[in-house]
Coordinates of C-alpha atoms in Angstrom, one line a residue:
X1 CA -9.7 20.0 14.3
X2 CA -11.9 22.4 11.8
X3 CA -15.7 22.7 13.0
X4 CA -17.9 21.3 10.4
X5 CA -20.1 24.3 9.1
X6 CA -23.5 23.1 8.2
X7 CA -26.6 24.4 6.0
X8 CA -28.5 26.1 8.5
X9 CA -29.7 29.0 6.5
X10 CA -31.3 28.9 3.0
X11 CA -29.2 30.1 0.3
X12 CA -29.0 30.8 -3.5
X13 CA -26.2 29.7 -5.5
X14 CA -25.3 29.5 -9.4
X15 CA -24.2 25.2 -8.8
X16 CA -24.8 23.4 -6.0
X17 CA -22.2 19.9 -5.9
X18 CA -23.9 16.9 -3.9
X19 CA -20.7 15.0 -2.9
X20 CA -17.6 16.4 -1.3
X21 CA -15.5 13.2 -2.6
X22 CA -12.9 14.2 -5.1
X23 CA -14.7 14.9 -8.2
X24 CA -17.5 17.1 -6.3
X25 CA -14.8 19.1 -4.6
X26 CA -12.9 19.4 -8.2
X27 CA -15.9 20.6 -9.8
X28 CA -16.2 23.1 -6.8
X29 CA -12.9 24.2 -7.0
X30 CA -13.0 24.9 -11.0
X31 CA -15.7 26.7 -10.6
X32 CA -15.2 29.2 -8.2
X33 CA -12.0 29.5 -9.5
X34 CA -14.4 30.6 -13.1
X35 CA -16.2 33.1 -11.2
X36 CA -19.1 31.0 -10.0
X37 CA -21.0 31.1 -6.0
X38 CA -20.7 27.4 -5.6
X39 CA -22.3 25.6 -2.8
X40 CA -21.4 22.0 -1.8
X41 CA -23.5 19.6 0.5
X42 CA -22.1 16.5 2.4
X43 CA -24.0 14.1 4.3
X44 CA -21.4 13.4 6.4
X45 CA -17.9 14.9 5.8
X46 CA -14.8 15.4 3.3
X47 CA -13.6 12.5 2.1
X48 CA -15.1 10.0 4.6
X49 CA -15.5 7.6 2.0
X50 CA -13.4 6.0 -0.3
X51 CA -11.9 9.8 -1.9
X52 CA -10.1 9.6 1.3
X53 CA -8.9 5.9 1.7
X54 CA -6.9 5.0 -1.6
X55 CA -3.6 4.3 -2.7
X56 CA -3.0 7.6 -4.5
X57 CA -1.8 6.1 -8.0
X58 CA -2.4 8.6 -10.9
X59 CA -2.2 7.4 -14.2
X60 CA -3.7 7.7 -17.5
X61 CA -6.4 5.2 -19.0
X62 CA -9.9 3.8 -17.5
X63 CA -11.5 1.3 -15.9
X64 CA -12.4 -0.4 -19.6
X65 CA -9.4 -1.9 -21.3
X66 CA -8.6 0.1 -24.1
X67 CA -8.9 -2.4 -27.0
X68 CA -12.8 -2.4 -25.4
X69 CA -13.0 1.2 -25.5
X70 CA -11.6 1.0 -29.2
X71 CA -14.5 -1.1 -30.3
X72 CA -17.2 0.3 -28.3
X73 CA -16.5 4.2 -29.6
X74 CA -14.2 3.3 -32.8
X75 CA -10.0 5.2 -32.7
X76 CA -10.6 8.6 -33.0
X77 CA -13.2 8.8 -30.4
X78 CA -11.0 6.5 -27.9
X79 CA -8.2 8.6 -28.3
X80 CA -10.4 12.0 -27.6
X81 CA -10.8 10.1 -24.0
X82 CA -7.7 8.8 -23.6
X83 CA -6.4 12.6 -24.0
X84 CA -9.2 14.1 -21.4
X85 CA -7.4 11.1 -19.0
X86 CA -3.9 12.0 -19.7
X87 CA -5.3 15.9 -18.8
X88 CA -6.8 14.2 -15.8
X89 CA -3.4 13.3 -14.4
X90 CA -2.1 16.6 -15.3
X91 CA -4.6 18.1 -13.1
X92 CA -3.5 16.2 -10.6
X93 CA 0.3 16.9 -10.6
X94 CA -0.6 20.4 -10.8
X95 CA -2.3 20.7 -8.1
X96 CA -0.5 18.4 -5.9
X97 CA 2.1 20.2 -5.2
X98 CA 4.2 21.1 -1.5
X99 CA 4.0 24.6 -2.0
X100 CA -0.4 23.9 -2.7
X101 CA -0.3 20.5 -0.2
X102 CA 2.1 20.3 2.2
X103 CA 3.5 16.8 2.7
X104 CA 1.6 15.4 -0.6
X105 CA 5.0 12.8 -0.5
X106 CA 4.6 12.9 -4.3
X107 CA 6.4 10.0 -6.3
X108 CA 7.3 9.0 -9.6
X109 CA 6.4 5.9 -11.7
X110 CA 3.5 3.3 -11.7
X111 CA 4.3 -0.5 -13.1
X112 CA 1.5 -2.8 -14.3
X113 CA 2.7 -6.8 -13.9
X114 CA 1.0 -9.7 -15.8
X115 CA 0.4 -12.6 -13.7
X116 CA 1.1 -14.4 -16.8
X117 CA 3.9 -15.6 -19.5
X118 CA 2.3 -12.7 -22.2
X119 CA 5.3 -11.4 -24.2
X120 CA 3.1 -10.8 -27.2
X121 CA -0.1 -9.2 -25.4
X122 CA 2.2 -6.9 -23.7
X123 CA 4.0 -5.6 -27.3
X124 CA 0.8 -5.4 -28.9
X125 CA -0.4 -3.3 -26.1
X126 CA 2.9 -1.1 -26.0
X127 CA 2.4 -0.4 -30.0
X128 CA -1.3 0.8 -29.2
X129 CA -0.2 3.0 -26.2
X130 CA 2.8 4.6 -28.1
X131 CA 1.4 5.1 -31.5
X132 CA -2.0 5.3 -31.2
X133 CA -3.1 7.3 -27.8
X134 CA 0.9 8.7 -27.9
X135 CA 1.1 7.6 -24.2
X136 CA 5.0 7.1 -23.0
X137 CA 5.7 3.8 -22.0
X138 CA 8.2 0.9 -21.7
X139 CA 8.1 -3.0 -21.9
X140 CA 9.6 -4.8 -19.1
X141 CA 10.9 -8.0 -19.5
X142 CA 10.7 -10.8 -17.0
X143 CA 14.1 -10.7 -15.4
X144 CA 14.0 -6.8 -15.3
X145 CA 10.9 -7.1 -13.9
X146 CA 11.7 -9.4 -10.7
X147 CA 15.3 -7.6 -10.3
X148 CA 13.1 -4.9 -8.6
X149 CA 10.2 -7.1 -7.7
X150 CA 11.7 -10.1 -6.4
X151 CA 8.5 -12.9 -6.6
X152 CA 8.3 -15.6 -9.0
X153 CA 4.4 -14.4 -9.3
X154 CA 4.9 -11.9 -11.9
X155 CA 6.2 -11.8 -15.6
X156 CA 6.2 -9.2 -18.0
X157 CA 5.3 -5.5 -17.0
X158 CA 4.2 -1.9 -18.3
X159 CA 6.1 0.8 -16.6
X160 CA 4.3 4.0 -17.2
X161 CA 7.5 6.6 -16.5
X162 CA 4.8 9.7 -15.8
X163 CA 2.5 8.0 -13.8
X164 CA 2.7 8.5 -10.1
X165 CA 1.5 8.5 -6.6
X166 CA 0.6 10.8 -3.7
X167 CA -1.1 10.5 0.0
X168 CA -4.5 9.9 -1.0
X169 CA -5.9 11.4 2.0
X170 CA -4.0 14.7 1.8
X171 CA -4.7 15.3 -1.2
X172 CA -8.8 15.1 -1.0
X173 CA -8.3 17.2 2.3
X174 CA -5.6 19.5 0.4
X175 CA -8.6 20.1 -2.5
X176 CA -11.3 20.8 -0.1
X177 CA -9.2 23.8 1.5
X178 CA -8.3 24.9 -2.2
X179 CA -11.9 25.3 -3.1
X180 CA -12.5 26.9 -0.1
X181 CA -9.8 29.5 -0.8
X182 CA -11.1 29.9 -4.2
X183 CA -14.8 30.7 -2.8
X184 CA -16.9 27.6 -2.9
X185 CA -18.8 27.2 0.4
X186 CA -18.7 23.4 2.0
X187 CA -21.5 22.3 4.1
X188 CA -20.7 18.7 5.9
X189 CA -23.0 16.8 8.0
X190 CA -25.7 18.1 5.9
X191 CA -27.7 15.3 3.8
X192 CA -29.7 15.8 0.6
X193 CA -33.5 15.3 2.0
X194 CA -34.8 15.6 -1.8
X195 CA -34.3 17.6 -5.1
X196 CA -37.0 18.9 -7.9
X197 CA -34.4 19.6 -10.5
X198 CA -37.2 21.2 -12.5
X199 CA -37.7 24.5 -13.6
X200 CA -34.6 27.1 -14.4
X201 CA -34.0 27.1 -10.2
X202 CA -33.3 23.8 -9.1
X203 CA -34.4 23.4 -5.3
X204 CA -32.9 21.3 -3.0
X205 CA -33.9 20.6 0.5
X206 CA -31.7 19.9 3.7
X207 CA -33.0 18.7 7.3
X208 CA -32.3 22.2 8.0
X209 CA -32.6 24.7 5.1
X210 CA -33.5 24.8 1.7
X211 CA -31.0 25.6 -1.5
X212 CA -31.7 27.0 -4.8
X213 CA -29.2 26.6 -7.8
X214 CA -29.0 26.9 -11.7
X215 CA -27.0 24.0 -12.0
X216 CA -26.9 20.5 -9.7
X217 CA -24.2 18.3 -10.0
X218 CA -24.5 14.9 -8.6
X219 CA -21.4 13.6 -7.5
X220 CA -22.3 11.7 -4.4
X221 CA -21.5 7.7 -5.9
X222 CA -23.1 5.0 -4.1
X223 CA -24.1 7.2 -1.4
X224 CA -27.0 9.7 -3.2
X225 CA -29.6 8.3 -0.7
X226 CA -33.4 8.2 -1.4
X227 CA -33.9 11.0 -3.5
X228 CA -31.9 9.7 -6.2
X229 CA -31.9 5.9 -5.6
X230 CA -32.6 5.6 -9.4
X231 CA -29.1 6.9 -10.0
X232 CA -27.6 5.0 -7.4
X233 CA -28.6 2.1 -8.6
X234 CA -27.1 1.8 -11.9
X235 CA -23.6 1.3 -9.6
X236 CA -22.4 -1.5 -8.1
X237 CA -21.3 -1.1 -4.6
X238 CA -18.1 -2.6 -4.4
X239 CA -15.5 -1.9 -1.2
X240 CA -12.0 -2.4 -1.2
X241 CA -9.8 -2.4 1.9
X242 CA -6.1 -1.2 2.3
X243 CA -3.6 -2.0 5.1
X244 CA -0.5 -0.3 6.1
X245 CA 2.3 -2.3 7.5
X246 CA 4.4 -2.0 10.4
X247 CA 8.0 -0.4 9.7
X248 CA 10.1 -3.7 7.9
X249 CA 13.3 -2.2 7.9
X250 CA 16.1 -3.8 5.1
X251 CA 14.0 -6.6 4.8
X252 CA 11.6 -5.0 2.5
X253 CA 14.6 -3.3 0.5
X254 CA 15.6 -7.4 0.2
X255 CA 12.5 -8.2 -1.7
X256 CA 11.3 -5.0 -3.3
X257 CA 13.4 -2.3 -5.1
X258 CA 10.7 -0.6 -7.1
X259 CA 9.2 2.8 -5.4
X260 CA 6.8 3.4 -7.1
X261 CA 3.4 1.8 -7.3
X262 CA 2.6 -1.8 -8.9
X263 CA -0.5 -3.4 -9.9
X264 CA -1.2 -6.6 -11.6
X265 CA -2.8 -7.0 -15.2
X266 CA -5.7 -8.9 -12.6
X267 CA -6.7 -5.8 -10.4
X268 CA -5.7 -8.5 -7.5
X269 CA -3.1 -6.8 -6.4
X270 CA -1.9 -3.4 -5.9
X271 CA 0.6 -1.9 -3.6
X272 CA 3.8 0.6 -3.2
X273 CA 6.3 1.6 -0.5
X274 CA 5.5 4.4 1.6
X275 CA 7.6 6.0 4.3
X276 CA 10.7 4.2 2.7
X277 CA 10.0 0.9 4.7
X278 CA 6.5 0.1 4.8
X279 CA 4.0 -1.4 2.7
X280 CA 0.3 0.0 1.5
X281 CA -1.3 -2.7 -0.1
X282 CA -4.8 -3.1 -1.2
X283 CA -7.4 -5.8 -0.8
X284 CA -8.8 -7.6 -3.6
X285 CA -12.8 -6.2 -3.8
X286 CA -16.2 -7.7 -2.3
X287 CA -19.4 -6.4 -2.9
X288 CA -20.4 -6.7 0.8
X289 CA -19.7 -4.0 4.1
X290 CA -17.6 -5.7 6.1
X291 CA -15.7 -4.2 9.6
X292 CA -12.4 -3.2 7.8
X293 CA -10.2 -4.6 10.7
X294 CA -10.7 -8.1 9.6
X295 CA -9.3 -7.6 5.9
X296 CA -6.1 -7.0 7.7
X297 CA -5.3 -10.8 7.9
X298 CA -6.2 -10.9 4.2
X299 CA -3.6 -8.6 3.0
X300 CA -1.2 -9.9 5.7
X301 CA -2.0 -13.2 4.1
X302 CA -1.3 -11.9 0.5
X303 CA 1.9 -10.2 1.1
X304 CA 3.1 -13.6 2.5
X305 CA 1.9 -15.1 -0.7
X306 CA 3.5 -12.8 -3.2
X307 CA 6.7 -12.4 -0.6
X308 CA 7.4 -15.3 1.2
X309 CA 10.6 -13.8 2.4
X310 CA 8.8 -10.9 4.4
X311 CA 6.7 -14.0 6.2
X312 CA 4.0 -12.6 8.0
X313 CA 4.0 -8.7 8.5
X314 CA 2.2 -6.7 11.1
X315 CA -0.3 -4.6 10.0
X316 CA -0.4 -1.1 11.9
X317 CA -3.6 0.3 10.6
X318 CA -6.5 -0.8 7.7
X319 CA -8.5 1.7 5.7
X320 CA -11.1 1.4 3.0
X321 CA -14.2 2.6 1.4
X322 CA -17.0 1.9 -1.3
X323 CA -17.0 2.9 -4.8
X324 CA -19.7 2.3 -7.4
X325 CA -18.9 0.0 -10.3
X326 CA -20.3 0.8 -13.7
X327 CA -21.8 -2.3 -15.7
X328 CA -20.0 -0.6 -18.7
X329 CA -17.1 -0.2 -16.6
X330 CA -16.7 3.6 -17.9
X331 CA -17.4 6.6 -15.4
X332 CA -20.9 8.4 -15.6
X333 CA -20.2 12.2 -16.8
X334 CA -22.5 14.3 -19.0
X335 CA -25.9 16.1 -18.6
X336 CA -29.3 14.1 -17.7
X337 CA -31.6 16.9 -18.3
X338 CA -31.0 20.9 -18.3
X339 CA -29.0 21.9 -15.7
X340 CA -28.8 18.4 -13.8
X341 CA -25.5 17.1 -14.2
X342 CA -23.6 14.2 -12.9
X343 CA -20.4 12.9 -12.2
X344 CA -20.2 9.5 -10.5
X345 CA -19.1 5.5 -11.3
X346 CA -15.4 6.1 -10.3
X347 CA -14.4 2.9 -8.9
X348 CA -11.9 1.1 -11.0
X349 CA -11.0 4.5 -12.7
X350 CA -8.3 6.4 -10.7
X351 CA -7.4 10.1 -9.3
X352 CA -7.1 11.3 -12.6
X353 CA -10.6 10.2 -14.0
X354 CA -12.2 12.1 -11.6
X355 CA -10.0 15.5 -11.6
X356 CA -10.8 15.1 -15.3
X357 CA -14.6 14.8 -14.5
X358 CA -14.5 17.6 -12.3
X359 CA -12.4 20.2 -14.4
X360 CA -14.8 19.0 -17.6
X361 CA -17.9 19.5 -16.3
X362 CA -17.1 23.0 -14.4
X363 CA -16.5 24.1 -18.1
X364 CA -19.4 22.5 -19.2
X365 CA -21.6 24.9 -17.5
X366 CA -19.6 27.8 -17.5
X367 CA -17.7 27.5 -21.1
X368 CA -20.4 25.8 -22.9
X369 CA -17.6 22.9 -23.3
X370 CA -19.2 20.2 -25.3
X371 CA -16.7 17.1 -24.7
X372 CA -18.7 15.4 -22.4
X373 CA -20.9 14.0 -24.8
X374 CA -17.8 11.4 -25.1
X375 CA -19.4 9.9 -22.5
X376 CA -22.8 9.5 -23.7
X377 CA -22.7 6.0 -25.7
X378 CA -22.1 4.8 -22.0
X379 CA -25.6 5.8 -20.4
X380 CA -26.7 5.3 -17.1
X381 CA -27.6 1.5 -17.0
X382 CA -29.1 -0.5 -14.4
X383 CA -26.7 -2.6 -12.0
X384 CA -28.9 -5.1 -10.6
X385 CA -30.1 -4.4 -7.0
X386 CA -29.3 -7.1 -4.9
X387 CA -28.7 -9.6 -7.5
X388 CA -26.2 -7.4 -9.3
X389 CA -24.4 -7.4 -5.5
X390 CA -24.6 -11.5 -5.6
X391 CA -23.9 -11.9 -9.2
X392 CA -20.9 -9.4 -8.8
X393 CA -19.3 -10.8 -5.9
X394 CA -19.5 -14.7 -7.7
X395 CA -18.0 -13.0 -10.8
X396 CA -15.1 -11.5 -8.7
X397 CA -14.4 -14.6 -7.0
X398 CA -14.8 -16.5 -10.0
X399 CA -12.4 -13.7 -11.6
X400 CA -9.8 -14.3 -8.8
X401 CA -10.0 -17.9 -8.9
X402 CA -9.4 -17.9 -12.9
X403 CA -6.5 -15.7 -12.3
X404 CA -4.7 -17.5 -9.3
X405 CA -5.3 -20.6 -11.7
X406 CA -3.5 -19.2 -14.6
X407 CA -0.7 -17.6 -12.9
X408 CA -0.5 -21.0 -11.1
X409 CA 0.2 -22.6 -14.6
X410 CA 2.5 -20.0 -16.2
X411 CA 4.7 -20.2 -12.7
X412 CA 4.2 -24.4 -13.0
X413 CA 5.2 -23.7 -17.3
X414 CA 8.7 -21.5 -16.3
X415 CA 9.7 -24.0 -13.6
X416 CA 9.3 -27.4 -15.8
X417 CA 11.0 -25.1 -18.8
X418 CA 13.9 -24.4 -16.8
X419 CA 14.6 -27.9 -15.2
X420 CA 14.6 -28.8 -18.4
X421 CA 17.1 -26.6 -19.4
X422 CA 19.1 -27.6 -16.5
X423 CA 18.6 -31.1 -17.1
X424 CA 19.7 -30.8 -20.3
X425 CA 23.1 -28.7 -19.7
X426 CA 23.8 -31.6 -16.9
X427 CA 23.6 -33.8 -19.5
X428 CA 26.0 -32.1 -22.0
X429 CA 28.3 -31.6 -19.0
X430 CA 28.4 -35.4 -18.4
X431 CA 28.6 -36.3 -22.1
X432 CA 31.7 -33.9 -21.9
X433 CA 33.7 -35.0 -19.4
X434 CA 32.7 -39.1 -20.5
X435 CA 34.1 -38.2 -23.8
X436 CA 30.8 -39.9 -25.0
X437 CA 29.8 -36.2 -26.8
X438 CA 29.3 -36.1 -30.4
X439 CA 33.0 -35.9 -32.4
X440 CA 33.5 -32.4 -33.2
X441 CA 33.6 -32.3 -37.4
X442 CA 37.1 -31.8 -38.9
X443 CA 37.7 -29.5 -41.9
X444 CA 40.3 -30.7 -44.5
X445 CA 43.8 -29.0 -44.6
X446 CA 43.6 -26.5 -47.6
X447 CA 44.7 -28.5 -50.6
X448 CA 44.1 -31.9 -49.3
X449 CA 41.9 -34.6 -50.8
X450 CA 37.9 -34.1 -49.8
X451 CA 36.7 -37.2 -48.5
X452 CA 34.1 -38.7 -51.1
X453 CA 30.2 -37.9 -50.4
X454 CA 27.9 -41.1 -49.6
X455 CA 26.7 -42.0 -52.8
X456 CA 22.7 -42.2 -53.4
X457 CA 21.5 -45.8 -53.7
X458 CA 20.0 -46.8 -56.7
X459 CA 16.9 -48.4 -57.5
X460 CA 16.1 -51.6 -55.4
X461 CA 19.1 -51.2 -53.1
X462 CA 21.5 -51.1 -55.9
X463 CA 24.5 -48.3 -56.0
X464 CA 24.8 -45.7 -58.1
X465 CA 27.2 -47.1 -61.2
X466 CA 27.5 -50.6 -59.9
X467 CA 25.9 -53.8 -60.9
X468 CA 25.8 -55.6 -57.5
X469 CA 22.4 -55.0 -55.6
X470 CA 23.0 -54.4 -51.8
X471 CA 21.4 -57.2 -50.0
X472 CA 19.4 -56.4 -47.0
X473 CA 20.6 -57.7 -43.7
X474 CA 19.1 -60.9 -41.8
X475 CA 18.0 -57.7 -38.9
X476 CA 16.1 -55.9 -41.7
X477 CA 14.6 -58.8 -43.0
X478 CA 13.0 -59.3 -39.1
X479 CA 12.0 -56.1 -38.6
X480 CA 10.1 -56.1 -42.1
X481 CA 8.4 -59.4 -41.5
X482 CA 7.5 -58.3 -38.1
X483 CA 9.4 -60.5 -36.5
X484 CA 11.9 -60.6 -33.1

């Protein structure tokens, strides 16, 4: 294994990155590659955190649903984002590449499910994605769908053709050796003790040395520390757990088809076949640390929800991490004050949100790049401390609950729709073999005599052209008094 080099020494650089998670070591990387002495200081080491325990999906969009994002920033601005995301993933499939990442186990296509019966949510969102933010994507109907997902949980689905998926871990380590190669200098096990980003040379201080830099960039999440708990706490700390199954052999191939990564409309579940026969599957979030181990029965339990033909799975290993949540569910990206910049509040927001953060703010400093002041209508604001944990945790299981509950009625809705049907074509079949069916209507032979139409009755039951009235029946005359 590599030694960990740590800041020993003081040292001048043009950008020092506090963070080596995936959007410090992108800016890192982008820089140096721009001609820049980059410096970048860990507290503990690459990827330790939740950069280096996801699922790997890469796909466009952000943590806000778009039609949100629409009405916060109006069209065009939406679409001005939407486009630095789609560049995001592009980032990513560049550089995660064999010949850059050996054994990246890159695949193709992402799927998004709804939990619910939502045919017309899902074309209205297809026409937006298409036409407005020219994103490629295709509507999945229910049976196409569950031929390659086989659960009754799940209805209509987005498939996202470009999207895809990589080993998560790789891929942050992969990074950190190509911003290595490119020049930037990585110091792990090496926290931040404070900063004074005043002045044209920001100074930084370690346990061990002291750093001066032109340009910070805050990229640390959840995990700044002390001299920047006012940043830290405008996130959320959520932590979400993921477990590997034990090989399953055919019988995963009997209940899943698809091989490329699903999620539902819910964020409950999220998952995709790795190794060709086993199952990474994520957790659903809690806003408390917990010993990941014992989230292992959890996702057990949820496979065996979603799949009860798998049963009850082993689970070989369980990974996870914390992110920081947003309370305007966007990331945080931009400039606070001269040369103090930050990139931070990726959770919910994918790979490609923070390759995109990286790569924007690198030519921020260096290009005089001006886009991310797309960001600024969604300023840093406060997450709530302790209550904000509390309140988010009841709002997630509230969330959960509300979802199961729905899902549990669209699933109870499709099964009393088609024993109706089934009812009803027993029925039929009965009618049809009793003989008992209505007469099928016989057309006249061309030339013959039309039978006459029933003619209108006249005024006070009497027949059109005769003089008779009709007079009603004793039956009529018992049902109008009322009587039996």
């Amino acid at each position: 294994m590599r030694e960990r080099a740590r800041l020993s020494f003081d040292l001048d650089v043009d950008i020092c990155v506090v963070g080596a998670g995936l959007a410090g070591l992108t800016v890192a990387r982008e820089a140096a590659r721009l001609g820049a002495s980059v410096a970048v200081l860990e507290g503990r080491h690459v990827g330790w955190n939740a950069s280096g325990h996801q699922l790997g999906t890469v796909m466009p969009g952000y943590g806000l649903a778009i039609g949100e994002l629409i009405e916060r920033v109006g069209l065009d601005d939406a679409r001005e984002l939407w486009s630095l995301s789609k560049q995001g993933a592009d980032y990513v499939r560049s550089t995660a590449t064999e010949e850059l990442i050996p054994g990246i186990a890159l695949s193709e296509g992402a799927l998004e499910v709804s939990n619910v019966d939502a045919g017309d949510t899902l074309i209205s969102r297809l026409q937006t994605l298409s036409e407005d933010f020219e994103t490629e994507v295709e509507g999945w109907q229910v049976d196409r769908v569950r031929e390659q997902i086989r659960t009754g949980r799940y209805f209509h689905g987005i498939y996202y053709p470009k999207a895809f998926q990589i080993d998560g871990r790789k891929y942050v380590h992969g990074l950190a050796a190509l911003a290595r190669r490119a020049g930037a200098r990585i110091f792990e096990d090496t926290p931040v003790v404070s900063i004074d980003p005043s002045g044209i040379r920001k100074r930084i201080v370690t346990p061990s040395a002291r750093l001066r830099a032109s340009h910070i960039v805050l990229a640390g999440n959840i995990h700044l520390g002390a001299p920047l708990r006012r940043l830290s706490e405008t996130l959320l700390p959520v932590w979400r757990y993921a477990a590997l199954t034990e090989p399953l052999g055919e019988r995963l191939a009997d209940v899943i088809t698809f091989q490329g990564s699903v999620t539902d409309s819910d964020g409950i579940d999220h998952f995709r076949i790795v190794d060709g026969d086993r199952l990474m599957w994520a957790s659903p979030e809690t806003t408390w640390d917990a010993r990941p181990r014992r989230f292992g029965s959890v996702v057990q339990r949820r496979i065996a929800t979603v799949f009860p033909k798998l049963g009850k799975v082993g689970i070989s290993e369980v990974f996870g991490g914390a992110v920081g949540l947003t309370v305007h569910g966007m990331p945080q990206i931009g400039q606070l004050r001269k040369g103090l910049w930050v990139a931070s509040g990726f959770g919910r927001q994918g790979l490609n949100t923070s390759a995109m953060a990286g790569q924007l703010i690198a030519r921020s400093i260096l290009w005089g790049d001006e886009r991310w002041r797309l960001f600024s209508p969604f300023e840093l604001v406060w997450a709530g401390g302790s209550t904000g944990r509390i309140a988010g945790h009841l709002i997630g299981m509230w969330g959960r609950g509300a979802s199961a509950a729905a899902g549990a009625l669209a699933r109870y809705r499709e099964g009393a729709r088609a024993k109706e049907r089934i009812r009803e074509a027993r029925l039929a079949e009965a009618n049809r073999q009793a003989g008992t069916g209505p007469p099928p209507r016989r057309r006249p032979p061309p030339g013959g005599p039309r039978p006459d139409r029933p003619r209108e009755p006249g005024p006070a039951g009497q027949a059109e052209g005769e003089g008779t009235p009709i007079a009603p029946s004793q039956e009529s005359e018992k049902i109008q008094d009322g009587s039996v």
